[in-house]
Amino acid sequence: MAMRFDLITIFPEFFAGPLDHGIVRRAREAGLIHVHVQDLRSFTKDRHRTVDDRPFGGGEGMVLKPEPLFEAVESLLGCSVGEATTPNTADPGLAIVLMSAAGRLFNQEMARRYSQLQRIILICGRYEGVDERVAEHLATEEVSIGDFVLSGGELPAMLVMDAVTRLLPGALGNEASSQNESFGANRSSVPLSLRPAGESDAKKGLLLDFPHYTRPAEYRGWKVPEILIGGNHAEVAKWRQQKAMEKTRRNRPDLLSGE
Ligand code: SAH
């Protein structure tokens, strides 16, 4: 059965481009995923189709009101939020995710967990954010895509959807490729020989991807490393691990420190 994504947004047209390219497009066409974009304004009742209001307590900007968001989710689920999210009646195959700069940081492990679900509802905030009752009583989780603030939850939602979709069986041409990439399930850990003395196994860091090269073998005088052209698989594997280690140390020392 196709995994279903519902995107709740005030900008439904926003997703036209990203949904129509590459792996996400292919996954839709192959029936691996079904994507429904829900215009939040269809759940407003006034003439101006108002989705936002001024913040209690004062301060800048506007806040997305709770009513249209609760009603949008309930209409998508065909049941009350209480039924959908209380632990004993909740559907374990469902996540209701609020995109939020103040959420838990999204990572590949979360993408893998989401890829096991049947349905993900992604709520895209705007303005100064979303009435807190949405995080407390509607969303099952609050997720950030990084330590920076964007103007809306649409790009974050698309990013989560992309990361999850490419993990679904059959979404990538080559199944192995989502296992061995940076942060992949089979990503090599720092080899014992390269670990600082006394470092426990629990603290072993994961390595980022190794550098890739393709033709031409020489470009503007820069040569592809000899070892990759030689065809000695054991040597190539060793070289890749070494280079992955160097790159991880240079770009992401935090991954090695075991924090
Ligand atoms: N006042 C908020 C920022 C609001 S930005 C704060 O200081 O945390 C408006 C909307 O953009 C948010 O409601 C959220 O849906 C989205 N957004 C912004 N940055 C994000 C991030 N890093 N991850 C996920 N969503 C984000």
Short mmCIF file of C-alpha atoms and ligand atoms in Angstrom, two decimals:
data_model
loop_
_atom_site.label_atom_id
_atom_site.label_comp_id
_atom_site.label_asym_id
_atom_site.label_seq_id
_atom_site.Cartn_x
_atom_site.Cartn_y
_atom_site.Cartn_z
CA MET A 1 0.00 0.00 0.00
CA ALA A 2 1.22 3.48 -0.81
CA MET A 3 2.53 5.56 2.04
CA ARG A 4 0.41 8.66 2.35
CA PHE A 5 1.65 12.20 2.99
CA ASP A 6 -0.75 15.05 3.76
CA LEU A 7 0.68 18.55 3.63
CA ILE A 8 -1.33 21.26 5.38
CA THR A 9 -0.36 24.69 4.09
CA ILE A 10 -1.61 28.15 3.17
CA PHE A 11 0.44 27.86 -0.06
CA PRO A 12 -0.74 24.69 -1.81
CA GLU A 13 0.90 25.65 -5.11
CA PHE A 14 4.26 25.76 -3.37
CA PHE A 15 4.80 22.01 -3.79
CA ALA A 16 4.16 21.74 -7.53
CA GLY A 17 7.86 21.91 -8.47
CA PRO A 18 9.39 19.60 -5.84
CA LEU A 19 6.67 16.95 -6.20
CA ASP A 20 7.20 16.76 -9.95
CA HIS A 21 10.87 15.91 -10.14
CA GLY A 22 13.25 13.05 -9.62
CA ILE A 23 12.76 10.29 -7.08
CA VAL A 24 9.67 11.85 -5.47
CA ARG A 25 7.95 12.09 -8.84
CA ARG A 26 8.89 8.51 -9.72
CA ALA A 27 7.69 7.25 -6.33
CA ARG A 28 4.32 8.95 -6.90
CA GLU A 29 4.00 7.54 -10.39
CA ALA A 30 4.96 4.06 -9.18
CA GLY A 31 2.32 4.25 -6.42
CA LEU A 32 4.88 4.04 -3.59
CA ILE A 33 3.61 7.29 -2.13
CA HIS A 34 0.41 9.24 -2.34
CA VAL A 35 0.65 12.97 -1.66
CA HIS A 36 -2.31 15.13 -0.76
CA VAL A 37 -1.86 18.89 -0.43
CA GLN A 38 -4.49 20.45 1.82
CA ASP A 39 -5.20 24.18 1.61
CA LEU A 40 -5.57 25.36 5.21
CA ARG A 41 -7.90 28.16 4.10
CA SER A 42 -10.61 25.66 3.16
CA PHE A 43 -11.12 25.26 6.90
CA THR A 44 -11.87 28.92 7.58
CA LYS A 45 -15.42 30.17 7.92
CA ASP A 46 -15.17 33.93 7.45
CA ARG A 47 -15.27 35.92 4.23
CA HIS A 48 -11.57 36.77 4.42
CA ARG A 49 -10.58 33.14 5.02
CA THR A 50 -8.53 34.17 8.04
CA VAL A 51 -5.96 31.68 9.31
CA ASP A 52 -3.97 33.94 11.64
CA ASP A 53 -4.47 36.35 14.52
CA ARG A 54 -2.48 38.60 16.86
CA PRO A 55 -0.56 37.03 19.72
CA PHE A 56 -1.92 37.06 23.27
CA GLY A 57 0.54 38.80 25.54
CA GLY A 58 1.59 41.18 22.81
CA GLY A 59 4.57 41.21 20.50
CA GLU A 60 5.36 41.18 16.83
CA GLY A 61 3.64 39.41 14.01
CA MET A 62 0.79 37.00 13.63
CA VAL A 63 0.15 33.45 14.82
CA LEU A 64 -1.68 30.65 12.99
CA LYS A 65 -5.01 30.02 14.73
CA PRO A 66 -5.76 26.58 16.12
CA GLU A 67 -9.30 26.00 14.70
CA PRO A 68 -8.48 25.60 10.98
CA LEU A 69 -5.52 23.32 11.79
CA PHE A 70 -7.48 21.04 14.14
CA GLU A 71 -10.37 20.89 11.68
CA ALA A 72 -8.08 20.20 8.72
CA VAL A 73 -6.46 17.25 10.50
CA GLU A 74 -9.78 15.88 11.75
CA SER A 75 -11.26 16.11 8.30
CA LEU A 76 -8.25 14.27 6.80
CA LEU A 77 -8.47 11.54 9.43
CA GLY A 78 -12.23 11.31 9.54
CA CYS A 79 -12.14 11.19 13.35
CA SER A 80 -11.55 13.45 16.32
CA VAL A 81 -8.03 14.40 17.32
CA GLY A 82 -8.62 12.79 20.72
CA GLU A 83 -9.19 9.41 19.09
CA ALA A 84 -6.27 9.82 16.70
CA THR A 85 -3.65 10.76 19.27
CA THR A 86 -4.49 9.31 22.69
CA PRO A 87 -2.11 6.44 23.39
CA ASN A 88 -4.66 3.59 23.60
CA THR A 89 -6.65 4.48 20.49
CA ALA A 90 -3.84 6.06 18.44
CA ASP A 91 -2.89 4.52 15.13
CA PRO A 92 0.77 3.46 15.41
CA GLY A 93 1.17 3.91 11.65
CA LEU A 94 0.35 7.61 11.84
CA ALA A 95 2.45 10.67 12.68
CA ILE A 96 1.13 14.22 12.84
CA VAL A 97 4.21 16.37 12.50
CA LEU A 98 4.35 20.09 13.22
CA MET A 99 7.22 21.76 11.38
CA SER A 100 8.82 24.09 13.91
CA ALA A 101 12.18 25.81 14.40
CA ALA A 102 11.75 24.93 18.07
CA GLY A 103 11.18 21.23 17.38
CA ARG A 104 13.37 18.15 17.77
CA LEU A 105 16.12 18.03 15.17
CA PHE A 106 15.31 15.88 12.16
CA ASN A 107 17.93 13.32 11.18
CA GLN A 108 18.38 10.16 9.14
CA GLU A 109 17.29 7.95 12.03
CA MET A 110 13.96 9.80 12.18
CA ALA A 111 13.65 9.48 8.41
CA ARG A 112 14.11 5.72 8.77
CA ARG A 113 11.47 5.56 11.50
CA TYR A 114 9.01 7.61 9.41
CA SER A 115 9.62 5.37 6.40
CA GLN A 116 7.95 2.54 8.38
CA LEU A 117 4.71 4.51 8.85
CA GLN A 118 1.56 4.35 6.75
CA ARG A 119 0.70 8.01 6.93
CA ILE A 120 2.38 11.30 7.84
CA ILE A 121 0.51 14.57 8.18
CA LEU A 122 2.90 17.52 7.90
CA ILE A 123 1.72 20.86 9.26
CA CYS A 124 3.45 23.90 7.75
CA GLY A 125 3.61 26.98 9.96
CA ARG A 126 3.95 30.58 8.78
CA TYR A 127 4.34 34.05 10.31
CA GLU A 128 5.57 33.94 13.92
CA GLY A 129 4.50 30.34 14.18
CA VAL A 130 1.52 28.29 15.32
CA ASP A 131 -0.76 28.44 18.38
CA GLU A 132 0.93 26.23 20.97
CA ARG A 133 -2.17 24.05 21.43
CA VAL A 134 -1.35 22.54 18.06
CA ALA A 135 2.02 21.30 19.38
CA GLU A 136 0.43 20.19 22.65
CA HIS A 137 -2.81 18.53 21.58
CA LEU A 138 -2.77 17.96 17.82
CA ALA A 139 0.73 17.10 16.62
CA THR A 140 2.31 13.84 17.73
CA GLU A 141 5.72 15.44 17.22
CA GLU A 142 7.33 18.80 16.64
CA VAL A 143 10.23 18.70 14.22
CA SER A 144 12.96 21.13 13.14
CA ILE A 145 15.16 20.60 10.10
CA GLY A 146 18.10 22.60 11.48
CA ASP A 147 19.29 25.40 13.68
CA PHE A 148 18.07 28.27 11.54
CA VAL A 149 14.75 30.00 11.01
CA LEU A 150 12.89 29.86 7.70
CA SER A 151 9.85 31.85 6.70
CA GLY A 152 7.55 28.84 6.52
CA GLY A 153 7.17 25.11 7.12
CA GLU A 154 6.71 24.22 3.45
CA LEU A 155 10.39 23.70 2.61
CA PRO A 156 10.97 21.77 5.87
CA ALA A 157 7.96 19.53 5.14
CA MET A 158 9.19 18.89 1.61
CA LEU A 159 12.62 18.07 2.93
CA VAL A 160 11.22 15.51 5.40
CA MET A 161 9.08 13.99 2.66
CA ASP A 162 12.05 13.70 0.31
CA ALA A 163 14.30 12.09 2.92
CA VAL A 164 11.57 9.56 3.83
CA THR A 165 10.48 8.78 0.27
CA ARG A 166 13.94 7.84 -0.95
CA LEU A 167 14.15 5.24 1.86
CA LEU A 168 11.03 3.38 0.73
CA PRO A 169 11.76 0.02 -0.90
CA GLY A 170 11.85 0.48 -4.66
CA ALA A 171 12.21 4.29 -4.58
CA LEU A 172 15.88 4.32 -5.53
CA GLY A 173 17.19 2.59 -8.61
CA ASN A 174 19.83 0.82 -6.58
CA GLU A 175 18.59 -0.48 -3.19
CA ALA A 176 22.05 -0.49 -1.68
CA SER A 177 22.58 3.19 -2.20
CA SER A 178 20.50 4.38 0.75
CA GLN A 179 22.35 2.00 3.09
CA ASN A 180 25.91 3.04 2.43
CA GLU A 181 25.57 6.79 2.06
CA SER A 182 26.24 9.41 4.71
CA PHE A 183 24.15 8.59 7.82
CA GLY A 184 22.99 5.34 6.14
CA ALA A 185 21.99 2.27 8.15
CA ASN A 186 25.15 0.41 7.09
CA ARG A 187 27.41 3.42 7.21
CA SER A 188 30.83 2.35 8.27
CA SER A 189 31.84 3.38 11.72
CA VAL A 190 35.26 4.65 12.58
CA PRO A 191 37.57 1.64 12.26
CA LEU A 192 39.24 0.44 15.45
CA SER A 193 42.67 1.29 14.10
CA LEU A 194 41.67 4.95 13.67
CA ARG A 195 39.86 5.34 16.99
CA PRO A 196 41.55 7.20 19.82
CA ALA A 197 42.86 4.77 22.45
CA GLY A 198 40.29 3.71 25.01
CA GLU A 199 37.29 4.91 23.07
CA SER A 200 34.39 2.61 23.68
CA ASP A 201 32.33 0.98 20.98
CA ALA A 202 29.28 2.92 22.10
CA LYS A 203 31.05 6.13 21.24
CA LYS A 204 32.18 5.08 17.77
CA GLY A 205 31.30 7.82 15.32
CA LEU A 206 29.58 7.28 12.00
CA LEU A 207 31.49 8.31 8.93
CA LEU A 208 30.19 10.59 6.21
CA ASP A 209 30.23 9.45 2.61
CA PHE A 210 33.56 9.01 0.83
CA PRO A 211 34.44 11.19 -2.18
CA HIS A 212 33.11 10.08 -5.56
CA TYR A 213 34.76 10.58 -8.96
CA THR A 214 33.67 9.94 -12.52
CA ARG A 215 35.09 10.63 -15.99
CA PRO A 216 37.16 12.39 -17.21
CA ALA A 217 40.12 10.84 -15.40
CA GLU A 218 41.84 14.19 -15.69
CA TYR A 219 40.02 17.53 -15.66
CA ARG A 220 41.86 20.86 -15.87
CA GLY A 221 44.93 19.07 -14.67
CA TRP A 222 43.21 17.55 -11.60
CA LYS A 223 43.58 13.79 -11.67
CA VAL A 224 41.25 11.17 -10.23
CA PRO A 225 43.18 9.36 -7.45
CA GLU A 226 45.27 6.58 -9.01
CA ILE A 227 43.99 3.93 -6.61
CA LEU A 228 40.39 4.24 -7.92
CA ILE A 229 41.54 3.57 -11.47
CA GLY A 230 43.71 0.58 -10.51
CA GLY A 231 40.71 -1.68 -9.78
CA ASN A 232 42.08 -3.31 -6.59
CA HIS A 233 38.87 -3.58 -4.57
CA ALA A 234 40.52 -4.04 -1.19
CA GLU A 235 42.75 -1.02 -1.77
CA VAL A 236 39.78 1.03 -2.99
CA ALA A 237 37.76 0.12 0.13
CA LYS A 238 40.64 1.10 2.40
CA TRP A 239 41.16 4.39 0.56
CA ARG A 240 37.45 5.22 0.74
CA GLN A 241 37.34 4.60 4.46
CA GLN A 242 40.43 6.76 5.00
CA LYS A 243 38.95 9.60 2.92
CA ALA A 244 35.56 9.32 4.66
CA MET A 245 37.41 9.61 7.94
CA GLU A 246 39.32 12.71 6.79
CA LYS A 247 36.18 14.38 5.51
CA THR A 248 34.24 13.60 8.69
CA ARG A 249 37.07 14.98 10.82
CA ARG A 250 37.24 18.13 8.70
CA ASN A 251 33.53 18.86 8.17
CA ARG A 252 31.79 17.18 11.12
CA PRO A 253 34.15 16.59 14.04
CA ASP A 254 31.03 16.39 16.24
CA LEU A 255 30.17 13.01 14.66
CA LEU A 256 33.47 11.60 15.89
CA SER A 257 33.40 12.99 19.38
CA GLY A 258 30.43 10.77 20.22
CA GLU A 259 28.32 13.64 21.51
N1 SAH B 1 8.91 32.34 15.80
C1 SAH B 1 9.42 31.06 15.43
C2 SAH B 1 9.78 30.98 13.95
C3 SAH B 1 8.59 31.00 13.04
S1 SAH B 1 9.06 30.74 11.38
C4 SAH B 1 10.66 30.75 16.26
O1 SAH B 1 11.33 31.69 16.69
O2 SAH B 1 10.96 29.56 16.49
C5 SAH B 1 7.52 30.29 10.64
C6 SAH B 1 7.29 28.82 10.41
O3 SAH B 1 8.32 28.31 9.58
C7 SAH B 1 7.31 27.94 11.64
O4 SAH B 1 6.03 27.91 12.25
C8 SAH B 1 7.68 26.59 11.07
O5 SAH B 1 6.56 25.89 10.57
C9 SAH B 1 8.58 26.97 9.91
N2 SAH B 1 10.01 26.83 10.21
C10 SAH B 1 10.92 27.83 10.30
N3 SAH B 1 12.14 27.37 10.58
C11 SAH B 1 12.03 26.02 10.66
C12 SAH B 1 12.95 24.96 10.93
N4 SAH B 1 14.25 25.18 11.17
N5 SAH B 1 12.47 23.69 10.92
C13 SAH B 1 11.17 23.44 10.70
N6 SAH B 1 10.25 24.40 10.44
C14 SAH B 1 10.67 25.67 10.42
#
